[in-house]
Short mmCIF file of N, CA, C and O in Angstrom, two decimals:
data_model
loop_
_atom_site.label_atom_id
_atom_site.label_comp_id
_atom_site.label_asym_id
_atom_site.label_seq_id
_atom_site.Cartn_x
_atom_site.Cartn_y
_atom_site.Cartn_z
N MET A 1 -12.26 -4.87 6.70
CA MET A 1 -11.11 -5.65 7.11
C MET A 1 -10.91 -6.79 6.11
O MET A 1 -11.86 -7.44 5.72
N TYR A 2 -9.66 -7.01 5.78
CA TYR A 2 -9.33 -8.04 4.80
C TYR A 2 -8.16 -8.86 5.30
O TYR A 2 -7.46 -8.50 6.25
N LYS A 3 -7.96 -9.98 4.62
CA LYS A 3 -6.82 -10.83 4.88
C LYS A 3 -6.39 -11.47 3.57
O LYS A 3 -7.13 -11.45 2.58
N LEU A 4 -5.21 -12.04 3.55
CA LEU A 4 -4.71 -12.74 2.37
C LEU A 4 -5.56 -13.98 2.12
O LEU A 4 -5.93 -14.70 3.06
N ASN A 5 -5.88 -14.24 0.88
CA ASN A 5 -6.61 -15.44 0.49
C ASN A 5 -5.62 -16.61 0.49
O ASN A 5 -5.08 -16.98 -0.54
N GLU A 6 -5.38 -17.15 1.65
CA GLU A 6 -4.35 -18.18 1.83
C GLU A 6 -4.65 -19.49 1.12
O GLU A 6 -3.77 -20.31 0.95
N GLU A 7 -5.90 -19.68 0.71
CA GLU A 7 -6.24 -20.91 -0.02
C GLU A 7 -5.67 -20.89 -1.44
O GLU A 7 -5.51 -21.93 -2.06
N LYS A 8 -5.39 -19.68 -1.96
CA LYS A 8 -4.91 -19.56 -3.33
C LYS A 8 -3.60 -18.80 -3.46
O LYS A 8 -2.95 -18.89 -4.50
N MET A 9 -3.22 -18.03 -2.46
CA MET A 9 -2.11 -17.09 -2.61
C MET A 9 -0.96 -17.37 -1.66
O MET A 9 -1.15 -17.75 -0.52
N PHE A 10 0.24 -17.14 -2.19
CA PHE A 10 1.47 -17.16 -1.40
C PHE A 10 1.98 -15.74 -1.37
O PHE A 10 2.07 -15.07 -2.41
N PHE A 11 2.33 -15.25 -0.19
CA PHE A 11 2.76 -13.86 0.02
C PHE A 11 4.21 -13.85 0.47
O PHE A 11 4.60 -14.62 1.34
N ASP A 12 5.01 -12.96 -0.14
CA ASP A 12 6.39 -12.78 0.31
C ASP A 12 6.74 -11.31 0.28
O ASP A 12 6.39 -10.60 -0.67
N ASP A 13 7.42 -10.88 1.31
CA ASP A 13 7.92 -9.51 1.41
C ASP A 13 9.44 -9.59 1.50
O ASP A 13 9.98 -10.05 2.50
N ALA A 14 10.10 -9.18 0.44
CA ALA A 14 11.57 -9.20 0.40
C ALA A 14 12.06 -7.76 0.41
O ALA A 14 12.03 -7.08 -0.62
N GLU A 15 12.45 -7.30 1.58
CA GLU A 15 12.99 -5.95 1.76
C GLU A 15 12.06 -4.88 1.22
O GLU A 15 12.47 -3.96 0.51
N GLY A 16 10.77 -4.99 1.53
CA GLY A 16 9.80 -3.98 1.14
C GLY A 16 9.14 -4.22 -0.20
O GLY A 16 8.20 -3.53 -0.56
N GLN A 17 9.61 -5.18 -0.97
CA GLN A 17 9.02 -5.52 -2.26
C GLN A 17 8.12 -6.73 -2.09
O GLN A 17 8.60 -7.82 -1.77
N VAL A 18 6.82 -6.55 -2.28
CA VAL A 18 5.86 -7.64 -2.11
C VAL A 18 5.67 -8.37 -3.42
O VAL A 18 5.53 -7.75 -4.48
N ILE A 19 5.67 -9.69 -3.33
CA ILE A 19 5.33 -10.56 -4.45
C ILE A 19 4.29 -11.53 -3.94
O ILE A 19 4.42 -12.10 -2.86
N ILE A 20 3.24 -11.71 -4.73
CA ILE A 20 2.17 -12.65 -4.38
C ILE A 20 2.01 -13.60 -5.55
O ILE A 20 1.93 -13.17 -6.71
N ILE A 21 1.96 -14.89 -5.24
CA ILE A 21 1.80 -15.91 -6.27
C ILE A 21 0.47 -16.62 -6.07
O ILE A 21 0.17 -17.08 -4.97
N ASN A 22 -0.30 -16.69 -7.14
CA ASN A 22 -1.54 -17.46 -7.12
C ASN A 22 -1.13 -18.88 -7.48
O ASN A 22 -0.83 -19.17 -8.64
N PHE A 23 -1.08 -19.76 -6.50
CA PHE A 23 -0.59 -21.11 -6.77
C PHE A 23 -1.65 -22.00 -7.40
O PHE A 23 -1.37 -23.14 -7.74
N ALA A 24 -2.86 -21.48 -7.63
CA ALA A 24 -3.87 -22.22 -8.39
C ALA A 24 -3.71 -21.98 -9.89
O ALA A 24 -3.98 -22.87 -10.69
N THR A 25 -3.25 -20.77 -10.26
CA THR A 25 -3.11 -20.43 -11.68
C THR A 25 -1.67 -20.26 -12.13
O THR A 25 -1.39 -20.28 -13.32
N GLY A 26 -0.75 -20.02 -11.20
CA GLY A 26 0.64 -19.77 -11.55
C GLY A 26 0.94 -18.32 -11.85
O GLY A 26 2.09 -17.97 -12.09
N VAL A 27 -0.05 -17.46 -11.82
CA VAL A 27 0.16 -16.03 -12.05
C VAL A 27 0.81 -15.44 -10.81
O VAL A 27 0.43 -15.75 -9.68
N TYR A 28 1.84 -14.60 -11.02
CA TYR A 28 2.41 -13.91 -9.87
C TYR A 28 2.26 -12.42 -10.05
O TYR A 28 2.19 -11.91 -11.16
N TYR A 29 2.14 -11.74 -8.92
CA TYR A 29 1.88 -10.32 -8.90
C TYR A 29 3.02 -9.59 -8.21
O TYR A 29 3.51 -10.02 -7.18
N SER A 30 3.41 -8.49 -8.83
CA SER A 30 4.46 -7.64 -8.31
C SER A 30 3.86 -6.27 -8.03
O SER A 30 2.94 -5.83 -8.72
N PHE A 31 4.40 -5.59 -7.04
CA PHE A 31 3.86 -4.31 -6.62
C PHE A 31 4.96 -3.27 -6.52
O PHE A 31 6.09 -3.59 -6.14
N ASP A 32 4.63 -2.00 -6.83
CA ASP A 32 5.60 -0.92 -6.65
C ASP A 32 5.71 -0.61 -5.15
O ASP A 32 5.09 -1.28 -4.32
N LYS A 33 6.51 0.39 -4.81
CA LYS A 33 6.78 0.67 -3.39
C LYS A 33 5.53 0.99 -2.59
O LYS A 33 5.29 0.41 -1.53
N ILE A 34 4.73 1.92 -3.08
CA ILE A 34 3.55 2.33 -2.30
C ILE A 34 2.53 1.20 -2.23
O ILE A 34 1.92 0.96 -1.20
N SER A 35 2.39 0.48 -3.34
CA SER A 35 1.45 -0.64 -3.35
C SER A 35 1.90 -1.75 -2.41
O SER A 35 1.09 -2.36 -1.73
N SER A 36 3.22 -2.01 -2.37
CA SER A 36 3.74 -3.02 -1.46
C SER A 36 3.44 -2.66 -0.01
O SER A 36 3.01 -3.50 0.77
N ALA A 37 3.66 -1.39 0.34
CA ALA A 37 3.41 -0.94 1.71
C ALA A 37 1.93 -1.11 2.07
O ALA A 37 1.60 -1.59 3.16
N VAL A 38 1.06 -0.74 1.15
CA VAL A 38 -0.38 -0.84 1.42
C VAL A 38 -0.82 -2.30 1.48
O VAL A 38 -1.58 -2.68 2.37
N VAL A 39 -0.34 -3.13 0.56
CA VAL A 39 -0.72 -4.55 0.57
C VAL A 39 -0.31 -5.20 1.88
O VAL A 39 -1.08 -5.97 2.46
N LYS A 40 0.89 -4.91 2.37
CA LYS A 40 1.33 -5.49 3.64
C LYS A 40 0.35 -5.14 4.76
O LYS A 40 0.01 -5.99 5.57
N ASP A 41 -0.10 -3.89 4.78
CA ASP A 41 -1.03 -3.49 5.83
C ASP A 41 -2.42 -4.09 5.62
O ASP A 41 -3.07 -4.50 6.58
N VAL A 42 -2.86 -4.18 4.38
CA VAL A 42 -4.18 -4.77 4.11
C VAL A 42 -4.21 -6.23 4.55
O VAL A 42 -5.13 -6.66 5.24
N VAL A 43 -3.19 -7.02 4.16
CA VAL A 43 -3.21 -8.44 4.53
C VAL A 43 -2.96 -8.64 6.02
O VAL A 43 -3.30 -9.69 6.55
N ALA A 44 -2.41 -7.62 6.68
CA ALA A 44 -2.23 -7.70 8.14
C ALA A 44 -3.53 -7.38 8.87
O ALA A 44 -3.59 -7.47 10.10
N GLY A 45 -4.56 -6.98 8.12
CA GLY A 45 -5.85 -6.70 8.75
C GLY A 45 -6.07 -5.26 9.14
O GLY A 45 -7.03 -4.94 9.84
N THR A 46 -5.22 -4.36 8.66
CA THR A 46 -5.39 -2.95 8.98
C THR A 46 -6.61 -2.40 8.26
O THR A 46 -6.80 -2.65 7.07
N GLU A 47 -7.42 -1.67 8.96
CA GLU A 47 -8.62 -1.09 8.37
C GLU A 47 -8.23 -0.09 7.28
O GLU A 47 -7.30 0.71 7.47
N PRO A 48 -8.93 -0.11 6.14
CA PRO A 48 -8.62 0.83 5.06
C PRO A 48 -8.61 2.30 5.49
O PRO A 48 -7.81 3.08 5.00
N GLU A 49 -9.48 2.67 6.41
CA GLU A 49 -9.50 4.07 6.87
C GLU A 49 -8.21 4.44 7.60
O GLU A 49 -7.76 5.59 7.50
N LEU A 50 -7.62 3.50 8.32
CA LEU A 50 -6.34 3.79 8.97
C LEU A 50 -5.23 3.91 7.94
O LEU A 50 -4.34 4.75 8.06
N ILE A 51 -5.27 3.06 6.92
CA ILE A 51 -4.29 3.15 5.83
C ILE A 51 -4.42 4.50 5.14
O ILE A 51 -3.43 5.17 4.86
N LEU A 52 -5.65 4.91 4.88
CA LEU A 52 -5.91 6.19 4.24
C LEU A 52 -5.31 7.34 5.06
O LEU A 52 -4.64 8.22 4.51
N LYS A 53 -5.53 7.33 6.35
CA LYS A 53 -4.98 8.38 7.20
C LYS A 53 -3.45 8.41 7.14
O LYS A 53 -2.84 9.47 7.12
N GLY A 54 -2.84 7.22 7.11
CA GLY A 54 -1.39 7.16 6.99
C GLY A 54 -0.90 7.74 5.67
O GLY A 54 0.10 8.47 5.63
N LEU A 55 -1.60 7.44 4.60
CA LEU A 55 -1.23 7.96 3.28
C LEU A 55 -1.42 9.47 3.21
O LEU A 55 -0.61 10.18 2.60
N GLN A 56 -2.48 9.96 3.82
CA GLN A 56 -2.75 11.39 3.80
C GLN A 56 -1.68 12.19 4.54
O GLN A 56 -1.54 13.38 4.33
N GLY A 57 -0.89 11.52 5.37
CA GLY A 57 0.19 12.18 6.08
C GLY A 57 1.44 12.38 5.24
O GLY A 57 2.38 13.05 5.66
N LEU A 58 1.45 11.84 4.03
CA LEU A 58 2.61 11.99 3.14
C LEU A 58 2.55 13.33 2.41
O LEU A 58 1.48 13.82 2.08
N LYS A 59 3.73 13.90 2.12
CA LYS A 59 3.80 15.13 1.34
C LYS A 59 3.24 14.86 -0.06
O LYS A 59 3.40 13.77 -0.60
N ASN A 60 2.64 15.87 -0.62
CA ASN A 60 2.13 15.81 -1.99
C ASN A 60 1.11 14.70 -2.21
O ASN A 60 0.95 14.21 -3.34
N CYS A 61 0.44 14.28 -1.16
CA CYS A 61 -0.60 13.26 -1.30
C CYS A 61 -1.73 13.85 -2.14
O CYS A 61 -2.23 14.94 -1.83
N PRO A 62 -2.13 13.16 -3.21
CA PRO A 62 -3.19 13.72 -4.07
C PRO A 62 -4.54 13.76 -3.36
O PRO A 62 -4.82 12.95 -2.47
N GLY A 63 -5.37 14.68 -3.78
CA GLY A 63 -6.69 14.85 -3.18
C GLY A 63 -7.61 13.67 -3.40
O GLY A 63 -8.55 13.46 -2.63
N ASP A 64 -7.35 12.88 -4.44
CA ASP A 64 -8.21 11.74 -4.73
C ASP A 64 -7.65 10.43 -4.18
O ASP A 64 -8.01 9.35 -4.64
N ILE A 65 -6.81 10.52 -3.16
CA ILE A 65 -6.15 9.32 -2.61
C ILE A 65 -7.17 8.31 -2.08
O ILE A 65 -6.96 7.10 -2.20
N LYS A 66 -8.27 8.79 -1.53
CA LYS A 66 -9.29 7.87 -1.01
C LYS A 66 -9.85 7.01 -2.14
O LYS A 66 -9.98 5.80 -2.01
N ASP A 67 -10.17 7.64 -3.27
CA ASP A 67 -10.69 6.90 -4.42
C ASP A 67 -9.65 5.92 -4.95
O ASP A 67 -9.97 4.78 -5.28
N ARG A 68 -8.40 6.37 -5.03
CA ARG A 68 -7.33 5.50 -5.52
C ARG A 68 -7.15 4.28 -4.62
O ARG A 68 -6.98 3.16 -5.10
N LEU A 69 -7.18 4.51 -3.32
CA LEU A 69 -7.02 3.41 -2.37
C LEU A 69 -8.18 2.42 -2.49
O LEU A 69 -7.97 1.20 -2.53
N HIS A 70 -9.40 2.92 -2.57
CA HIS A 70 -10.56 2.03 -2.68
C HIS A 70 -10.53 1.25 -4.00
O HIS A 70 -10.90 0.08 -4.01
N GLU A 71 -10.09 1.88 -5.08
CA GLU A 71 -9.95 1.18 -6.36
C GLU A 71 -8.89 0.08 -6.26
O GLU A 71 -9.08 -1.02 -6.80
N PHE A 72 -7.80 0.37 -5.56
CA PHE A 72 -6.73 -0.60 -5.38
C PHE A 72 -7.22 -1.81 -4.58
O PHE A 72 -7.00 -2.95 -4.97
N ILE A 73 -7.91 -1.55 -3.50
CA ILE A 73 -8.46 -2.63 -2.68
C ILE A 73 -9.48 -3.44 -3.49
O ILE A 73 -9.48 -4.68 -3.42
N HIS A 74 -10.29 -2.77 -4.27
CA HIS A 74 -11.25 -3.47 -5.14
C HIS A 74 -10.50 -4.37 -6.14
O HIS A 74 -10.91 -5.50 -6.39
N LYS A 75 -9.40 -3.87 -6.68
CA LYS A 75 -8.59 -4.67 -7.62
C LYS A 75 -8.04 -5.91 -6.92
O LYS A 75 -8.07 -7.02 -7.47
N LEU A 76 -7.53 -5.76 -5.71
CA LEU A 76 -7.01 -6.89 -4.94
C LEU A 76 -8.11 -7.93 -4.69
O LEU A 76 -7.86 -9.13 -4.77
N LYS A 77 -9.32 -7.46 -4.40
CA LYS A 77 -10.45 -8.38 -4.19
C LYS A 77 -10.83 -9.08 -5.49
O LYS A 77 -11.09 -10.27 -5.50
N SER A 78 -10.86 -8.34 -6.60
CA SER A 78 -11.25 -8.93 -7.87
C SER A 78 -10.25 -9.97 -8.36
O SER A 78 -10.62 -10.92 -9.04
N LEU A 79 -8.98 -9.80 -8.00
CA LEU A 79 -7.95 -10.79 -8.34
C LEU A 79 -7.92 -11.94 -7.33
O LEU A 79 -7.10 -12.85 -7.46
N GLU A 80 -8.78 -11.88 -6.33
CA GLU A 80 -8.88 -12.85 -5.25
C GLU A 80 -7.60 -12.95 -4.41
O GLU A 80 -7.32 -13.97 -3.80
N ILE A 81 -6.86 -11.85 -4.39
CA ILE A 81 -5.65 -11.79 -3.55
C ILE A 81 -6.05 -11.65 -2.09
O ILE A 81 -5.45 -12.26 -1.21
N ILE A 82 -7.08 -10.84 -1.84
CA ILE A 82 -7.58 -10.65 -0.48
C ILE A 82 -9.04 -11.06 -0.41
O ILE A 82 -9.75 -11.04 -1.42
N ILE A 83 -9.45 -11.43 0.79
CA ILE A 83 -10.84 -11.76 1.06
C ILE A 83 -11.24 -11.07 2.36
O ILE A 83 -10.38 -10.63 3.13
N ALA A 84 -12.52 -10.98 2.59
CA ALA A 84 -13.02 -10.34 3.82
C ALA A 84 -12.55 -11.13 5.03
O ALA A 84 -12.52 -12.35 5.02
N ALA A 85 -12.17 -10.41 6.06
CA ALA A 85 -11.77 -11.02 7.33
C ALA A 85 -12.92 -10.86 8.31
O ALA A 85 -13.59 -9.83 8.35
N GLU A 86 -13.13 -11.88 9.11
CA GLU A 86 -14.24 -11.86 10.06
C GLU A 86 -13.92 -11.06 11.31
O GLU A 86 -14.78 -10.40 11.87
N ASN A 87 -12.68 -11.13 11.76
CA ASN A 87 -12.31 -10.49 13.03
C ASN A 87 -11.59 -9.18 12.79
O ASN A 87 -10.83 -9.04 11.84
N LYS A 88 -11.84 -8.25 13.68
CA LYS A 88 -11.08 -7.00 13.63
C LYS A 88 -9.69 -7.25 14.15
O LYS A 88 -9.48 -7.98 15.10
N SER A 89 -8.73 -6.61 13.50
CA SER A 89 -7.34 -6.75 13.90
C SER A 89 -7.00 -5.70 14.95
O SER A 89 -7.64 -4.67 15.02
N GLY A 90 -5.97 -5.95 15.69
CA GLY A 90 -5.52 -4.98 16.68
C GLY A 90 -4.42 -4.09 16.15
O GLY A 90 -3.66 -3.54 16.91
N THR A 91 -4.34 -3.93 14.82
CA THR A 91 -3.25 -3.16 14.25
C THR A 91 -3.39 -1.68 14.56
O THR A 91 -4.49 -1.18 14.77
N CYS A 92 -2.27 -1.00 14.53
CA CYS A 92 -2.21 0.43 14.83
C CYS A 92 -2.24 1.24 13.54
O CYS A 92 -2.15 0.71 12.45
N GLN A 93 -2.32 2.52 13.72
CA GLN A 93 -2.26 3.46 12.60
C GLN A 93 -0.91 3.32 11.90
O GLN A 93 0.12 3.49 12.52
N PRO A 94 -0.91 2.96 10.59
CA PRO A 94 0.38 2.87 9.89
C PRO A 94 0.99 4.24 9.66
O PRO A 94 0.27 5.22 9.45
N VAL A 95 2.29 4.31 9.73
CA VAL A 95 3.03 5.52 9.42
C VAL A 95 3.92 5.17 8.24
O VAL A 95 4.71 4.24 8.31
N TYR A 96 3.77 5.93 7.16
CA TYR A 96 4.52 5.64 5.95
C TYR A 96 5.66 6.62 5.76
O TYR A 96 5.53 7.81 6.01
N ASP A 97 6.77 6.08 5.30
CA ASP A 97 7.96 6.87 4.97
C ASP A 97 7.74 7.53 3.61
O ASP A 97 7.15 6.92 2.71
N GLU A 98 8.24 8.72 3.44
CA GLU A 98 8.09 9.44 2.17
C GLU A 98 8.66 8.65 0.99
O GLU A 98 8.21 8.80 -0.14
N ASP A 99 9.62 7.79 1.25
CA ASP A 99 10.26 7.02 0.18
C ASP A 99 9.28 6.12 -0.57
O ASP A 99 9.47 5.85 -1.75
N ILE A 100 8.21 5.66 0.08
CA ILE A 100 7.28 4.76 -0.60
C ILE A 100 6.54 5.46 -1.73
O ILE A 100 6.04 4.81 -2.64
N ALA A 101 6.47 6.80 -1.69
CA ALA A 101 5.75 7.54 -2.73
C ALA A 101 6.70 8.05 -3.82
O ALA A 101 6.28 8.83 -4.68
N ALA A 102 7.93 7.58 -3.82
CA ALA A 102 8.91 8.05 -4.81
C ALA A 102 8.46 7.79 -6.25
O ALA A 102 8.78 8.56 -7.15
N ASP A 103 7.71 6.72 -6.45
CA ASP A 103 7.23 6.38 -7.80
C ASP A 103 5.82 6.90 -8.05
O ASP A 103 5.23 6.57 -9.08
N GLY A 104 5.26 7.64 -7.13
CA GLY A 104 3.92 8.18 -7.30
C GLY A 104 2.88 7.45 -6.48
O GLY A 104 3.20 6.64 -5.60
N TYR A 105 1.64 7.72 -6.79
CA TYR A 105 0.50 7.20 -6.04
C TYR A 105 -0.43 6.37 -6.92
O TYR A 105 -1.64 6.40 -6.77
N ALA A 106 0.14 5.63 -7.86
CA ALA A 106 -0.68 4.90 -8.84
C ALA A 106 -1.22 3.57 -8.31
O ALA A 106 -2.17 3.04 -8.88
N PHE A 107 -0.65 3.02 -7.26
CA PHE A 107 -1.06 1.72 -6.71
C PHE A 107 -1.08 0.65 -7.81
O PHE A 107 -2.12 0.11 -8.16
N ALA A 108 0.07 0.36 -8.33
CA ALA A 108 0.20 -0.59 -9.44
C ALA A 108 0.20 -2.03 -8.96
O ALA A 108 0.82 -2.38 -7.97
N VAL A 109 -0.54 -2.87 -9.71
CA VAL A 109 -0.54 -4.32 -9.52
C VAL A 109 -0.18 -4.90 -10.89
O VAL A 109 -0.93 -4.75 -11.84
N ASP A 110 0.98 -5.50 -10.97
CA ASP A 110 1.41 -6.09 -12.23
C ASP A 110 1.32 -7.61 -12.13
O ASP A 110 1.95 -8.21 -11.26
N GLY A 111 0.53 -8.21 -13.00
CA GLY A 111 0.39 -9.65 -13.04
C GLY A 111 1.20 -10.24 -14.18
O GLY A 111 1.25 -9.67 -15.27
N PHE A 112 1.86 -11.36 -13.92
CA PHE A 112 2.72 -12.00 -14.91
C PHE A 112 2.34 -13.47 -15.06
O PHE A 112 2.23 -14.19 -14.08
N GLU A 113 2.15 -13.89 -16.29
CA GLU A 113 1.77 -15.27 -16.58
C GLU A 113 2.88 -16.04 -17.29
O GLU A 113 2.72 -17.24 -17.53
N GLU A 114 3.98 -15.37 -17.61
CA GLU A 114 5.03 -15.97 -18.42
C GLU A 114 5.59 -17.28 -17.86
O GLU A 114 5.94 -18.17 -18.62
N ILE A 115 5.68 -17.37 -16.56
CA ILE A 115 6.25 -18.59 -15.97
C ILE A 115 5.22 -19.40 -15.20
O ILE A 115 5.57 -20.22 -14.35
N ALA A 116 3.94 -19.21 -15.54
CA ALA A 116 2.87 -19.93 -14.84
C ALA A 116 3.07 -21.43 -14.94
O ALA A 116 2.90 -22.15 -13.95
N ASP A 117 3.44 -21.93 -16.12
CA ASP A 117 3.65 -23.37 -16.28
C ASP A 117 4.74 -23.88 -15.33
O ASP A 117 4.61 -24.94 -14.73
N LEU A 118 5.81 -23.10 -15.22
CA LEU A 118 6.90 -23.48 -14.32
C LEU A 118 6.44 -23.47 -12.87
O LEU A 118 6.75 -24.38 -12.10
N LEU A 119 5.70 -22.43 -12.49
CA LEU A 119 5.23 -22.34 -11.11
C LEU A 119 4.23 -23.43 -10.76
O LEU A 119 4.11 -23.82 -9.60
N LEU A 120 3.49 -23.92 -11.75
CA LEU A 120 2.53 -24.98 -11.50
C LEU A 120 3.16 -26.36 -11.49
O LEU A 120 2.52 -27.34 -11.11
N THR A 121 4.42 -26.45 -11.89
CA THR A 121 5.13 -27.72 -11.87
C THR A 121 5.62 -27.97 -10.46
O THR A 121 6.24 -27.12 -9.85
N ASP A 122 5.35 -29.14 -9.95
CA ASP A 122 5.78 -29.51 -8.60
C ASP A 122 6.60 -30.79 -8.70
O ASP A 122 6.07 -31.89 -8.54
N PRO A 123 7.90 -30.67 -8.99
CA PRO A 123 8.71 -31.87 -9.22
C PRO A 123 8.90 -32.76 -8.00
O PRO A 123 9.21 -33.93 -8.14
N ILE A 124 8.69 -32.25 -6.83
CA ILE A 124 8.87 -33.05 -5.62
C ILE A 124 7.64 -33.90 -5.33
O ILE A 124 7.73 -35.08 -5.03
N HIS A 125 6.46 -33.29 -5.43
CA HIS A 125 5.24 -33.97 -5.02
C HIS A 125 4.46 -34.61 -6.17
O HIS A 125 3.56 -35.39 -5.93
N GLU A 126 4.81 -34.30 -7.40
CA GLU A 126 4.05 -34.80 -8.53
C GLU A 126 4.82 -35.83 -9.35
O GLU A 126 4.55 -36.01 -10.53
N VAL A 127 5.77 -36.51 -8.77
CA VAL A 127 6.54 -37.53 -9.47
C VAL A 127 5.64 -38.73 -9.73
O VAL A 127 4.96 -39.23 -8.85
N LYS A 128 5.62 -39.19 -10.99
CA LYS A 128 4.83 -40.35 -11.37
C LYS A 128 5.77 -41.44 -11.86
O LYS A 128 6.71 -41.18 -12.60
N GLU A 129 5.52 -42.65 -11.45
CA GLU A 129 6.38 -43.76 -11.81
C GLU A 129 6.47 -43.96 -13.32
O GLU A 129 7.54 -44.22 -13.86
N ASP A 130 5.35 -43.80 -14.02
CA ASP A 130 5.33 -44.06 -15.45
C ASP A 130 5.83 -42.90 -16.31
O ASP A 130 6.30 -43.10 -17.41
N THR A 131 5.75 -41.65 -15.79
CA THR A 131 6.16 -40.51 -16.60
C THR A 131 7.39 -39.79 -16.06
O THR A 131 7.95 -38.94 -16.75
N GLY A 132 7.79 -40.07 -14.85
CA GLY A 132 8.92 -39.34 -14.26
C GLY A 132 8.47 -38.00 -13.73
O GLY A 132 7.31 -37.80 -13.42
N TRP A 133 9.37 -37.07 -13.70
CA TRP A 133 9.02 -35.75 -13.21
C TRP A 133 9.75 -34.70 -14.01
O TRP A 133 10.73 -35.01 -14.69
N PRO A 134 9.37 -33.48 -14.07
CA PRO A 134 8.17 -32.92 -13.43
C PRO A 134 6.93 -33.18 -14.27
O PRO A 134 7.00 -33.31 -15.47
N VAL A 135 5.81 -33.21 -13.59
CA VAL A 135 4.51 -33.34 -14.22
C VAL A 135 3.76 -32.05 -13.92
O VAL A 135 3.65 -31.65 -12.77
N LYS A 136 3.27 -31.39 -14.98
CA LYS A 136 2.55 -30.12 -14.77
C LYS A 136 1.17 -30.37 -14.21
O LYS A 136 0.47 -31.30 -14.62
N LYS A 137 0.79 -29.54 -13.24
CA LYS A 137 -0.55 -29.60 -12.68
C LYS A 137 -1.50 -28.98 -13.69
O LYS A 137 -1.13 -28.10 -14.47
N ASN A 138 -2.73 -29.40 -13.68
CA ASN A 138 -3.75 -28.76 -14.50
C ASN A 138 -4.22 -27.52 -13.79
O ASN A 138 -4.61 -27.56 -12.63
N ALA A 139 -4.17 -26.36 -14.48
CA ALA A 139 -4.66 -25.12 -13.88
C ALA A 139 -6.18 -25.17 -13.79
O ALA A 139 -6.84 -25.66 -14.68
N THR A 140 -6.70 -24.67 -12.66
CA THR A 140 -8.16 -24.66 -12.49
C THR A 140 -8.69 -23.27 -12.59
O THR A 140 -8.06 -22.32 -12.40
#
C-alpha cells in the first residue's frame, strides 16, 4: 500500500492526465494515459495486486504486465513520489477502460526540469524588503 508523498509532492488530475510536481526541487512529472490511471489508484491506496487484476482485464495485456507494474511502482518510490502507507485502504477493484492502453503498456514517467527555477519561485510568500520579489528558493 502506498500514498502520495505529500511532504514533497503536489498531485493534480486534469481530465485523466496526471501531473505531479516536486515542490522541493521544482521537477514536474507527466504521465501517459495508462500511467496516469495507475498513479491515481496507487496514490489512492489501492493495493498493487488489485491494480494488476484490473490491468489484466484489458485486451492485449502483455504477459509481463506484473513485472512492468512492479517496475513502475519501484520508479515512483525511487523518485519519492509515493511512500509506504500504514493503513489499508478500503478501495475496490479498479476497472480500466480500453482507452487507457491506446499508447501501450510502457508506464512512462517523464520528468522535466526546464522550469524548476520558475516553480521554486514564490513571489507571494518570498517578498523581501531589500530585494523585492520574486526571490528564488534554494533547492534542497
